[in-house]
PDB file of C-alpha atoms and ligand atoms in Angstrom:
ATOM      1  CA  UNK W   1     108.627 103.404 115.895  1.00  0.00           C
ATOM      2  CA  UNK W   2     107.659 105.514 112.274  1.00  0.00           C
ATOM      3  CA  UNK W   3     108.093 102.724 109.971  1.00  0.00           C
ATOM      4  CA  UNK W   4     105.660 102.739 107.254  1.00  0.00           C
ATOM      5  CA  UNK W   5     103.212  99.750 106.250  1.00  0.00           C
ATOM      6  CA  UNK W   6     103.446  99.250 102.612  1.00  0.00           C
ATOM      7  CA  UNK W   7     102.312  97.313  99.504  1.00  0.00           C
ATOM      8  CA  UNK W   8     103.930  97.077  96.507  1.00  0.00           C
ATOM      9  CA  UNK W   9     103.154  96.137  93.125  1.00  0.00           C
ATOM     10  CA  UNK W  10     106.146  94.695  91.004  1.00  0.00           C
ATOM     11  CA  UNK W  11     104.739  93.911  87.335  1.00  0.00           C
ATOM     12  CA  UNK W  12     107.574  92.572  85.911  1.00  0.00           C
ATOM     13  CA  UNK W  13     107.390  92.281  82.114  1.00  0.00           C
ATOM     14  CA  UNK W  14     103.376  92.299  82.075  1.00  0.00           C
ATOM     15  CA  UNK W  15     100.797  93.904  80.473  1.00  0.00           C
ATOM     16  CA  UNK W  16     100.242  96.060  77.569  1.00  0.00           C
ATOM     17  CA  UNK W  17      99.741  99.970  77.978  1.00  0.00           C
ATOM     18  CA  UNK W  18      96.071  99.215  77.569  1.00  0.00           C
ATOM     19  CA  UNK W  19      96.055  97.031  80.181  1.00  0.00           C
ATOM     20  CA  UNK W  20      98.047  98.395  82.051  1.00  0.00           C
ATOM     21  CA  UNK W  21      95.552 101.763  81.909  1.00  0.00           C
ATOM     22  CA  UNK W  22      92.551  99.533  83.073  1.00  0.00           C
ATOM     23  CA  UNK W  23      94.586  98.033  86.019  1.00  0.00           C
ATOM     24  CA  UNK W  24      95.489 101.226  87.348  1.00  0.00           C
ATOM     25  CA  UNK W  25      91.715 102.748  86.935  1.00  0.00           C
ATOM     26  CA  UNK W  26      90.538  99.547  88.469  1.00  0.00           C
ATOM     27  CA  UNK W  27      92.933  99.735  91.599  1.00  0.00           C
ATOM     28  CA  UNK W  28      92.070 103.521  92.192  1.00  0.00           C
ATOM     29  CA  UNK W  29      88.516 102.760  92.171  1.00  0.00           C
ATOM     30  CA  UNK W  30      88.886 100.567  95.151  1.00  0.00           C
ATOM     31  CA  UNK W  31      90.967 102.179  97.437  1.00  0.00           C
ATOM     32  CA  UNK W  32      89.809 105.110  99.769  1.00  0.00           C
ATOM     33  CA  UNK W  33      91.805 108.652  99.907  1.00  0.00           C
ATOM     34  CA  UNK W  34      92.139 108.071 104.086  1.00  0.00           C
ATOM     35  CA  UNK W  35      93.580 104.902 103.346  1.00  0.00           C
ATOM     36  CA  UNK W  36      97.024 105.405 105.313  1.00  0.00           C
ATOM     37  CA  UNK W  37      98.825 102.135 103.530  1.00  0.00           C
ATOM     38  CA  UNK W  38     101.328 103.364 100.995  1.00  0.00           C
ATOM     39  CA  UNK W  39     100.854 102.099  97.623  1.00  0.00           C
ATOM     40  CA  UNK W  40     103.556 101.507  94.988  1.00  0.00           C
ATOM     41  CA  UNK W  41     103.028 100.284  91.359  1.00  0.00           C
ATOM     42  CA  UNK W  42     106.235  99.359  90.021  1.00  0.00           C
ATOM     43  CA  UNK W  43     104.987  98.908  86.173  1.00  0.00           C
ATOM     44  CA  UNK W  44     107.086  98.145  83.145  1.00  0.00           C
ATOM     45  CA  UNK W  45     109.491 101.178  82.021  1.00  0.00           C
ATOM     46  CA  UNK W  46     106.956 102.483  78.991  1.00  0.00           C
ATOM     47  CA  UNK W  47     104.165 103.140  81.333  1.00  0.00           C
ATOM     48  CA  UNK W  48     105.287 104.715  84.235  1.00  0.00           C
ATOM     49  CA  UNK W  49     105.011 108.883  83.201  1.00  0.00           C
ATOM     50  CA  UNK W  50     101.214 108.209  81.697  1.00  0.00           C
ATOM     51  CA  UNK W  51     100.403 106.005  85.363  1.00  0.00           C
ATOM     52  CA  UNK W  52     101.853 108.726  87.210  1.00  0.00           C
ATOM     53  CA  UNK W  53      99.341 110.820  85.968  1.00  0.00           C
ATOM     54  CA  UNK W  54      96.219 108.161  87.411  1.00  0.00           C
ATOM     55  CA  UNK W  55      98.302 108.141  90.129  1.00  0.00           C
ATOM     56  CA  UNK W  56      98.630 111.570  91.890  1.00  0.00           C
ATOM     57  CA  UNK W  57      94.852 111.664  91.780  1.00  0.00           C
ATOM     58  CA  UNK W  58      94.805 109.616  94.957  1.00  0.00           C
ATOM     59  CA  UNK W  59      96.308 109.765  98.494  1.00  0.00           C
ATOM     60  CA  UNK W  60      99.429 107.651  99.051  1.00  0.00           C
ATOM     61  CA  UNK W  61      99.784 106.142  95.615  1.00  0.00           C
ATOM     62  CA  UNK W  62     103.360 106.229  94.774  1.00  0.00           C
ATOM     63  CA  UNK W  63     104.566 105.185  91.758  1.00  0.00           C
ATOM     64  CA  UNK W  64     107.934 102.763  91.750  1.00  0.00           C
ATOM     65  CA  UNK W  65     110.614 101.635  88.625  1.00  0.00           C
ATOM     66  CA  UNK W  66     111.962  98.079  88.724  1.00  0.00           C
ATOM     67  CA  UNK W  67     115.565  99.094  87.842  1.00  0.00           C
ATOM     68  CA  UNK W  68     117.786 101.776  86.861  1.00  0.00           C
ATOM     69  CA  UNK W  69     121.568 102.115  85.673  1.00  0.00           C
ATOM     70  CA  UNK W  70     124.659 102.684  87.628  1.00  0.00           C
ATOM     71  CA  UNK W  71     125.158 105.915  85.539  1.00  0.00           C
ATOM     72  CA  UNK W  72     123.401 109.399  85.667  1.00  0.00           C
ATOM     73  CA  UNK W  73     123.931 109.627  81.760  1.00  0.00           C
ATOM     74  CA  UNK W  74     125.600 108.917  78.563  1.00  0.00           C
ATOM     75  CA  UNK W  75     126.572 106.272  76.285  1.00  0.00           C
ATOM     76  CA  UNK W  76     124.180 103.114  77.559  1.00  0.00           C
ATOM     77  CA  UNK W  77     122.205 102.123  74.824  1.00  0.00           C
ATOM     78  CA  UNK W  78     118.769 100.928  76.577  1.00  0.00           C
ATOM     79  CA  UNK W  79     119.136 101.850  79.548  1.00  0.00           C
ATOM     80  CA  UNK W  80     117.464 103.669  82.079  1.00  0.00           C
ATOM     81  CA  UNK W  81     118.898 106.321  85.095  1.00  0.00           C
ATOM     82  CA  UNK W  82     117.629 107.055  88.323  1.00  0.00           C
ATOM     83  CA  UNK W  83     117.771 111.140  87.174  1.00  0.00           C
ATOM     84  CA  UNK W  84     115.114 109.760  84.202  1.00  0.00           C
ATOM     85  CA  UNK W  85     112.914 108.164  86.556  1.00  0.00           C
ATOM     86  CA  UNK W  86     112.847 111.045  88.776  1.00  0.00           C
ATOM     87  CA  UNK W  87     111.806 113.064  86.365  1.00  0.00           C
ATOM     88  CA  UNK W  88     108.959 111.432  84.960  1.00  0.00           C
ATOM     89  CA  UNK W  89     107.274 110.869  89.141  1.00  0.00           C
ATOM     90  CA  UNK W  90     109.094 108.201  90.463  1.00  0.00           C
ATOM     91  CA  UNK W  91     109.857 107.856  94.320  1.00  0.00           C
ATOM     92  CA  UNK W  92     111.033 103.836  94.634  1.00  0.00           C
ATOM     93  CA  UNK W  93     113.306 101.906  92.807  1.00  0.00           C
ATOM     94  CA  UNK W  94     113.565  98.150  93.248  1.00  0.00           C
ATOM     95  CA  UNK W  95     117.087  97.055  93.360  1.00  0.00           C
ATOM     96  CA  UNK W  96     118.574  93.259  93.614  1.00  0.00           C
ATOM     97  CA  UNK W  97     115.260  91.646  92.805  1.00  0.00           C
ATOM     98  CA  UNK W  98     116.028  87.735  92.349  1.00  0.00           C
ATOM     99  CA  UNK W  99     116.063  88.034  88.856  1.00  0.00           C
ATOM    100  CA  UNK W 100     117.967  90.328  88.215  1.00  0.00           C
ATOM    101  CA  UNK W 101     120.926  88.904  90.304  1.00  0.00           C
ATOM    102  CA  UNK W 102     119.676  85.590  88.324  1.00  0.00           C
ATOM    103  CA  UNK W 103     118.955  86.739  84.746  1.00  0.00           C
ATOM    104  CA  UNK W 104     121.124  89.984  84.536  1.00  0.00           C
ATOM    105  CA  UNK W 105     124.639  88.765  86.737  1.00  0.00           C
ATOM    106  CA  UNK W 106     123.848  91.705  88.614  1.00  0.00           C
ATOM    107  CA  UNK W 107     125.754  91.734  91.976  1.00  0.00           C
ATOM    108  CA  UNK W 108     126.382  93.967  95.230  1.00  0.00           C
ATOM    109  CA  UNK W 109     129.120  96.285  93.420  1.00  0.00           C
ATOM    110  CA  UNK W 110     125.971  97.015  90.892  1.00  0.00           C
ATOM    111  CA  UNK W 111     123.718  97.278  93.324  1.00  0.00           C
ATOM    112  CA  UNK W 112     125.497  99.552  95.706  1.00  0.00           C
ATOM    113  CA  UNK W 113     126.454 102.108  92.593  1.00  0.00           C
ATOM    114  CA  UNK W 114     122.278 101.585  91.547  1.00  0.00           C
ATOM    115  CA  UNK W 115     121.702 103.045  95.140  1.00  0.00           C
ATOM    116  CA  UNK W 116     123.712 105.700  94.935  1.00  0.00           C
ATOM    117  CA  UNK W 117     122.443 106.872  91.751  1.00  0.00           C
ATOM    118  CA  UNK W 118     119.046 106.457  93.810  1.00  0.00           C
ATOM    119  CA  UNK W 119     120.123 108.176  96.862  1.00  0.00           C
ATOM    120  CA  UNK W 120     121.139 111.024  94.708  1.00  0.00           C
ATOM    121  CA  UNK W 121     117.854 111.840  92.772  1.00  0.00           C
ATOM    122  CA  UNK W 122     115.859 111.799  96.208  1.00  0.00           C
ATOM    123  CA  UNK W 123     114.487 108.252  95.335  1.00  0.00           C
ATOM    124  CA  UNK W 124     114.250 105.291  98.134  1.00  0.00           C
ATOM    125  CA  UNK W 125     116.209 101.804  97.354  1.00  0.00           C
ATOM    126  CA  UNK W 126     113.365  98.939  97.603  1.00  0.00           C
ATOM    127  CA  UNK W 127     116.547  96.485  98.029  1.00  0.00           C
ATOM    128  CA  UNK W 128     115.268  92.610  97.676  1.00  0.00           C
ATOM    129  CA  UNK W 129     117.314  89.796  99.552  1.00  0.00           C
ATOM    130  CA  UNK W 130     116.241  86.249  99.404  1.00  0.00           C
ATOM    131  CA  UNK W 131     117.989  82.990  99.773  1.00  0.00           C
ATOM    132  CA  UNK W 132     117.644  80.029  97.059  1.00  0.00           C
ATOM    133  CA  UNK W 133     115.874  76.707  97.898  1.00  0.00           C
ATOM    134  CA  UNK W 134     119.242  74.942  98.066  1.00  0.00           C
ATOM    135  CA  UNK W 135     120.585  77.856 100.669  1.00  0.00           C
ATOM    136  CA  UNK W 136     117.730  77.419 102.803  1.00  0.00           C
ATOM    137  CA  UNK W 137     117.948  73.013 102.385  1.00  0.00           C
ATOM    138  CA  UNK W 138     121.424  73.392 103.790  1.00  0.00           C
ATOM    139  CA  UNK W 139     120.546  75.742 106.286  1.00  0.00           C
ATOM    140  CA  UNK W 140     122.975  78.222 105.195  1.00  0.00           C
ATOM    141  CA  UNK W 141     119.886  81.227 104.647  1.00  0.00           C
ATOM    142  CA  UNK W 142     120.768  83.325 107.516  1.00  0.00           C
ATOM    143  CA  UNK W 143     124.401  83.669 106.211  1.00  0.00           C
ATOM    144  CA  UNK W 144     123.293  84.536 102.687  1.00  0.00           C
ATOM    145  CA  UNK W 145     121.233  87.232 104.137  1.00  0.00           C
ATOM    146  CA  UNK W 146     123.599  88.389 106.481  1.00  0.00           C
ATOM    147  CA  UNK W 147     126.337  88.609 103.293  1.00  0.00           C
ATOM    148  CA  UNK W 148     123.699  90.264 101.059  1.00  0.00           C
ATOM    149  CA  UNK W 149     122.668  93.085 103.705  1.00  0.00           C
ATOM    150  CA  UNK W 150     126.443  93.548 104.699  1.00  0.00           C
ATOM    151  CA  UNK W 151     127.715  93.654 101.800  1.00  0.00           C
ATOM    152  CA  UNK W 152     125.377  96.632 100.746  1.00  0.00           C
ATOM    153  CA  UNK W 153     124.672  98.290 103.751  1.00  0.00           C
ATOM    154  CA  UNK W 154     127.586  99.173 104.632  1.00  0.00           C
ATOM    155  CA  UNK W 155     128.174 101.088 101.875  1.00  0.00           C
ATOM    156  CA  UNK W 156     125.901 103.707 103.300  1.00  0.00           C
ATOM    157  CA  UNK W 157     125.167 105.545 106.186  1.00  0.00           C
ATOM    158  CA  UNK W 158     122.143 105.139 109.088  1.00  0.00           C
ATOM    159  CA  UNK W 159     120.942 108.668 107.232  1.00  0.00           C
ATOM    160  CA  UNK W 160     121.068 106.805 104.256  1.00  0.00           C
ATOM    161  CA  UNK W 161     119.317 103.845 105.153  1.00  0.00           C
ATOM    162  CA  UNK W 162     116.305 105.428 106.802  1.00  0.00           C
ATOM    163  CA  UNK W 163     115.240 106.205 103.344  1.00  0.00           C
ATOM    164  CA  UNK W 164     115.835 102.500 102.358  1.00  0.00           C
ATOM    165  CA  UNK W 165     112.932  99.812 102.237  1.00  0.00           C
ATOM    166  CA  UNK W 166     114.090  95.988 102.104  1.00  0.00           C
ATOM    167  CA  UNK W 167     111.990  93.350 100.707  1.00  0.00           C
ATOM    168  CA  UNK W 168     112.798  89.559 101.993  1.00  0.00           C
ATOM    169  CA  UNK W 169     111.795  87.407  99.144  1.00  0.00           C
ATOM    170  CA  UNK W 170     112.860  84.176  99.607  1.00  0.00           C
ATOM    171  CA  UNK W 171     113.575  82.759  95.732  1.00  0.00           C
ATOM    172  CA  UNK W 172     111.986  79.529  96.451  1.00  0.00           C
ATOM    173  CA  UNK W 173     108.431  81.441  96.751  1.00  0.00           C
ATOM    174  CA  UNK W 174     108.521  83.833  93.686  1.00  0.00           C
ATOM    175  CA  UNK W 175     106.220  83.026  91.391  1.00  0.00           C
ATOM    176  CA  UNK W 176     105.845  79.472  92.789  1.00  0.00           C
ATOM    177  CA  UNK W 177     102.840  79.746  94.599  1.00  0.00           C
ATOM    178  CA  UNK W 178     104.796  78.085  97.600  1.00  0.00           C
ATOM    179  CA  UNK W 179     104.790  80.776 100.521  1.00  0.00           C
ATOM    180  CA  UNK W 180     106.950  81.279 103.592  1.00  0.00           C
ATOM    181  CA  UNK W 181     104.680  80.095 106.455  1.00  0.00           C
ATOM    182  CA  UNK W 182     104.481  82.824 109.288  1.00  0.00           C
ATOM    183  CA  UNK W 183     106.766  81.564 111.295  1.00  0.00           C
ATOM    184  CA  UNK W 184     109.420  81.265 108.210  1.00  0.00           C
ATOM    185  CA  UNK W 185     108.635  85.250 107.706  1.00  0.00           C
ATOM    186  CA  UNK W 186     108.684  86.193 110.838  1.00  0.00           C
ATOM    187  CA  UNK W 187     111.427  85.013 111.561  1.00  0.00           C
ATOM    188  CA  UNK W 188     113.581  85.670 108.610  1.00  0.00           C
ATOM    189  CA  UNK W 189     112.301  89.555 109.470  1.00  0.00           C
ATOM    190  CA  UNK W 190     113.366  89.529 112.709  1.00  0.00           C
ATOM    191  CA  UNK W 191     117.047  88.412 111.853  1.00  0.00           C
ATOM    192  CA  UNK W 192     116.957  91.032 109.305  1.00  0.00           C
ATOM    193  CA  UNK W 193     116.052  93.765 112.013  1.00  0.00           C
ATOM    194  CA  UNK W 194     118.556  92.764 114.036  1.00  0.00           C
ATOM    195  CA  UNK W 195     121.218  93.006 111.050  1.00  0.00           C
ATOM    196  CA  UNK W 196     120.131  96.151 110.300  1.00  0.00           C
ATOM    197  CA  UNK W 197     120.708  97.224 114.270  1.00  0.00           C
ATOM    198  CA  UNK W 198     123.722  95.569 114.468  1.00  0.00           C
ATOM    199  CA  UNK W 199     125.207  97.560 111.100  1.00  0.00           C
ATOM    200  CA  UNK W 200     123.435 101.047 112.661  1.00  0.00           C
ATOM    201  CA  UNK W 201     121.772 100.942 115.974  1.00  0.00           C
ATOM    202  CA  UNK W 202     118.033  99.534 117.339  1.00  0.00           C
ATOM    203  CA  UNK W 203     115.924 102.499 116.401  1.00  0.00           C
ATOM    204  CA  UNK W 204     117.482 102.626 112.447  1.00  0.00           C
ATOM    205  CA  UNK W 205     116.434  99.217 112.926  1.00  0.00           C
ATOM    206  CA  UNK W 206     113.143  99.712 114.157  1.00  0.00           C
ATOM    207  CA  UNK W 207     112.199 101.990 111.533  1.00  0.00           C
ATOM    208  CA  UNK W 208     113.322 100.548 108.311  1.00  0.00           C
ATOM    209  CA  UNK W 209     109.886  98.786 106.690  1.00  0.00           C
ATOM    210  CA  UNK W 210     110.380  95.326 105.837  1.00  0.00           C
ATOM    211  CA  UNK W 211     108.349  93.835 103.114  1.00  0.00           C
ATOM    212  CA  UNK W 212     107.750  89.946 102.483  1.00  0.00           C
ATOM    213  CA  UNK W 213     107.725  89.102  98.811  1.00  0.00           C
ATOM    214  CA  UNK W 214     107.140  85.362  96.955  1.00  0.00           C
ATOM    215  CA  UNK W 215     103.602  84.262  96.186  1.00  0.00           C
ATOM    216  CA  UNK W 216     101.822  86.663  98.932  1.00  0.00           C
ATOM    217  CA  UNK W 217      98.239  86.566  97.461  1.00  0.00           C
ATOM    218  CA  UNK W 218      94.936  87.799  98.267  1.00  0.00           C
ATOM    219  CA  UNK W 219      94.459  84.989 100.753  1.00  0.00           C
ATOM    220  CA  UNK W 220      97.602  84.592 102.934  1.00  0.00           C
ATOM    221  CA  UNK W 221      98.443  88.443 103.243  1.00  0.00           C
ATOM    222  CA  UNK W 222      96.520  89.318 106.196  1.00  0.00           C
ATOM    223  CA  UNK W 223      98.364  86.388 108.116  1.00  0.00           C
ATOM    224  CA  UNK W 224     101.572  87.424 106.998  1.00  0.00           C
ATOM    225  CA  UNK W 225     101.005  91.232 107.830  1.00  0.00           C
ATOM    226  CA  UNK W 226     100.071  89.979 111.157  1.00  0.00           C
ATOM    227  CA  UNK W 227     103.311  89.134 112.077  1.00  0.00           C
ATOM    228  CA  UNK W 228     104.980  92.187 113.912  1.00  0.00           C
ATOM    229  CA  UNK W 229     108.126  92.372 111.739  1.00  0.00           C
ATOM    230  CA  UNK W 230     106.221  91.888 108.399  1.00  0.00           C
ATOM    231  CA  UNK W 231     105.499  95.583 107.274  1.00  0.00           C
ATOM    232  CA  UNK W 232     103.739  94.828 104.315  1.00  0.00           C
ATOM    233  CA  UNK W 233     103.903  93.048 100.673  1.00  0.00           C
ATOM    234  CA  UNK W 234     105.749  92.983  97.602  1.00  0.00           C
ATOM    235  CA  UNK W 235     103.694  91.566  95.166  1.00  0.00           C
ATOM    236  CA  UNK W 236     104.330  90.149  91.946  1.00  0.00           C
ATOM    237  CA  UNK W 237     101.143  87.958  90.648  1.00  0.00           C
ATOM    238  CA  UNK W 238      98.477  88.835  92.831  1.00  0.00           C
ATOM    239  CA  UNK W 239      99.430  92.732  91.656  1.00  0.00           C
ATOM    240  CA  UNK W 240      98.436  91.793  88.266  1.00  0.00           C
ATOM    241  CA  UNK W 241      94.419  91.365  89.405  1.00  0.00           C
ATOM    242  CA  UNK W 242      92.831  94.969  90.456  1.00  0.00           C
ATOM    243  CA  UNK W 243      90.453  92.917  92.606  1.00  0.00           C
ATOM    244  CA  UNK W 244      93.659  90.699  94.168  1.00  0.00           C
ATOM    245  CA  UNK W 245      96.118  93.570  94.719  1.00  0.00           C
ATOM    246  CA  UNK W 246      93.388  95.289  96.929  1.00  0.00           C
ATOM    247  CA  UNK W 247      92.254  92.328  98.606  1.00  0.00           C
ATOM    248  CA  UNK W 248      96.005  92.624  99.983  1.00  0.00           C
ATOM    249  CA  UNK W 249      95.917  96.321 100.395  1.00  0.00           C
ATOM    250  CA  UNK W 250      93.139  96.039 102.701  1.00  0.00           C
ATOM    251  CA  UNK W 251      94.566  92.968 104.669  1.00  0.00           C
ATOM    252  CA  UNK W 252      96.492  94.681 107.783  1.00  0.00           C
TER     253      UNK W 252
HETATM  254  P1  13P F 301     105.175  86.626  93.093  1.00  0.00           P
HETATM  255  O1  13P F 301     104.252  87.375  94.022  1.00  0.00           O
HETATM  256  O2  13P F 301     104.599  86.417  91.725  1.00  0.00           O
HETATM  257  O3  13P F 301     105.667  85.373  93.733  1.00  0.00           O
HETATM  258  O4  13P F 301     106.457  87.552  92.862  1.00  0.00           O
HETATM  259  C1  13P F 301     107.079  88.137  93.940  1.00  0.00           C
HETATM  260  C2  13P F 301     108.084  89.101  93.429  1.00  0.00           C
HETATM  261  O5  13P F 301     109.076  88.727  92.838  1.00  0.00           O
HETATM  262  C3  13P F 301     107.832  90.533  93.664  1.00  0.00           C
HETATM  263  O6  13P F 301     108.958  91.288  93.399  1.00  0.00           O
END
């Protein structure tokens, strides 16, 4: 088993370039160079060439983009392609995060075309999959998984997908302060390991890192990142506070 443990830092649409500076400062400050954890800071579009820069002064700081285009170029007033974030130092891109299927309509024929564009600029997918309060109420959440893996995966091949990352975040948690229990994330990992396996085969399965995302804070992490198919955090909130975000870092 090589898969990776890993916390992520998704922003959103937060904090100014000046605070944004201090954050990053802050966060480096903590966190050791033989720290093995890999550490992505997904920060708002604006930002991300100038926290590159902090960045590469540490060990395993990577820096991640929240979105990107379908296209490599051309006529798409503000937007953003894969080839652009490559070239200002990025290595993830987050793709299908709840609100953008929720906000933006985006769906799995976006999605799949967003990885592409990924694949092709050497970046890694962070896809997100989560099911909605009502999904889970009626029991359907292991089918809405199922559709949203199959429907993407599929698309590409097990070389493909061992430079993918998933991130379960179950809707109902984001920003609610309302957490999957253990058992909940543990379990909802373990299905999606065994999608993954059934798709490829057990050792693409075994390998793929599998992040939990909704309300995973500085206090609940190291519970979570006990649980042998939780490989680590993406964090929305709780990456917003330098002291919070490393709290979580140093909770396997
Ligand atoms: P919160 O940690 O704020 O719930 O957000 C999770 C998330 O959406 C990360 O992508």
């Amino acid at each position: 088993m090589s898969r990776k443990k890993i916390v992520a830092g998704n922003w959103k649409m937060n904090k100014s370039f000046q605070e944004a500076d201090t954050l990053v400062e802050m966060i480096l400050n903590q966190v050791n160079d033989f720290d093995e954890i890999i550490k992505i800071i997904i920060p708002p579009f604006p930002y991300l060439q100038t926290i590159n820069t902090q960045l590469t002064k540490k060990d395993n700081f990577f820096l991640g983009a929240q979105n990107c285009h379908t296209h490599s170029n051309g006529a798409f007033t503000g937007e953003i392609s894969a080839n652009m974030l490559s070239s200002v130092g990025c290595k993830y891109v987050l793709i299908g995060h709840s609100e953008r299927r929720q906000y933006f309509k985006e769906n799995n024929t976006d999605f799949i075309l967003k990885i592409k564009e990924v694949l092709k600029n050497n970046l890694s997918p962070i896809l997100c999959i989560g099911e909605t309060i009502h999904e889970r109420k009626a029991d359907n959440h292991f089918k809405v998984i199922t559709e949203q893996l199959v429907n993407v995966l599929t698309a590409f091949s097990a070389d493909e997908i061992h430079r993918f990352i998933i991130a379960y975040e179950p809707v109902w948690a984001i920003g609610t302060g309302e957490t999957a229990t253990t058992e909940q994330a543990q379990e909802m990992h373990a299905f999606i390991r065994g999608v993954v396996s059934g798709i490829f085969d057990a050792t693409t399965a075994d390998n793929i890192s599998i992040l939990y995302g909704g309300s995973c804070n500085a206090q609940n992490a190291q519970e979570l990142f006990k649980c042998p198919d939780v490989d680590g955090g993406l964090i929305g909130g709780a990456s917003l506070k330098a002291d919070d975000f490393c709290k979580i870092i140093f909770s396997f």
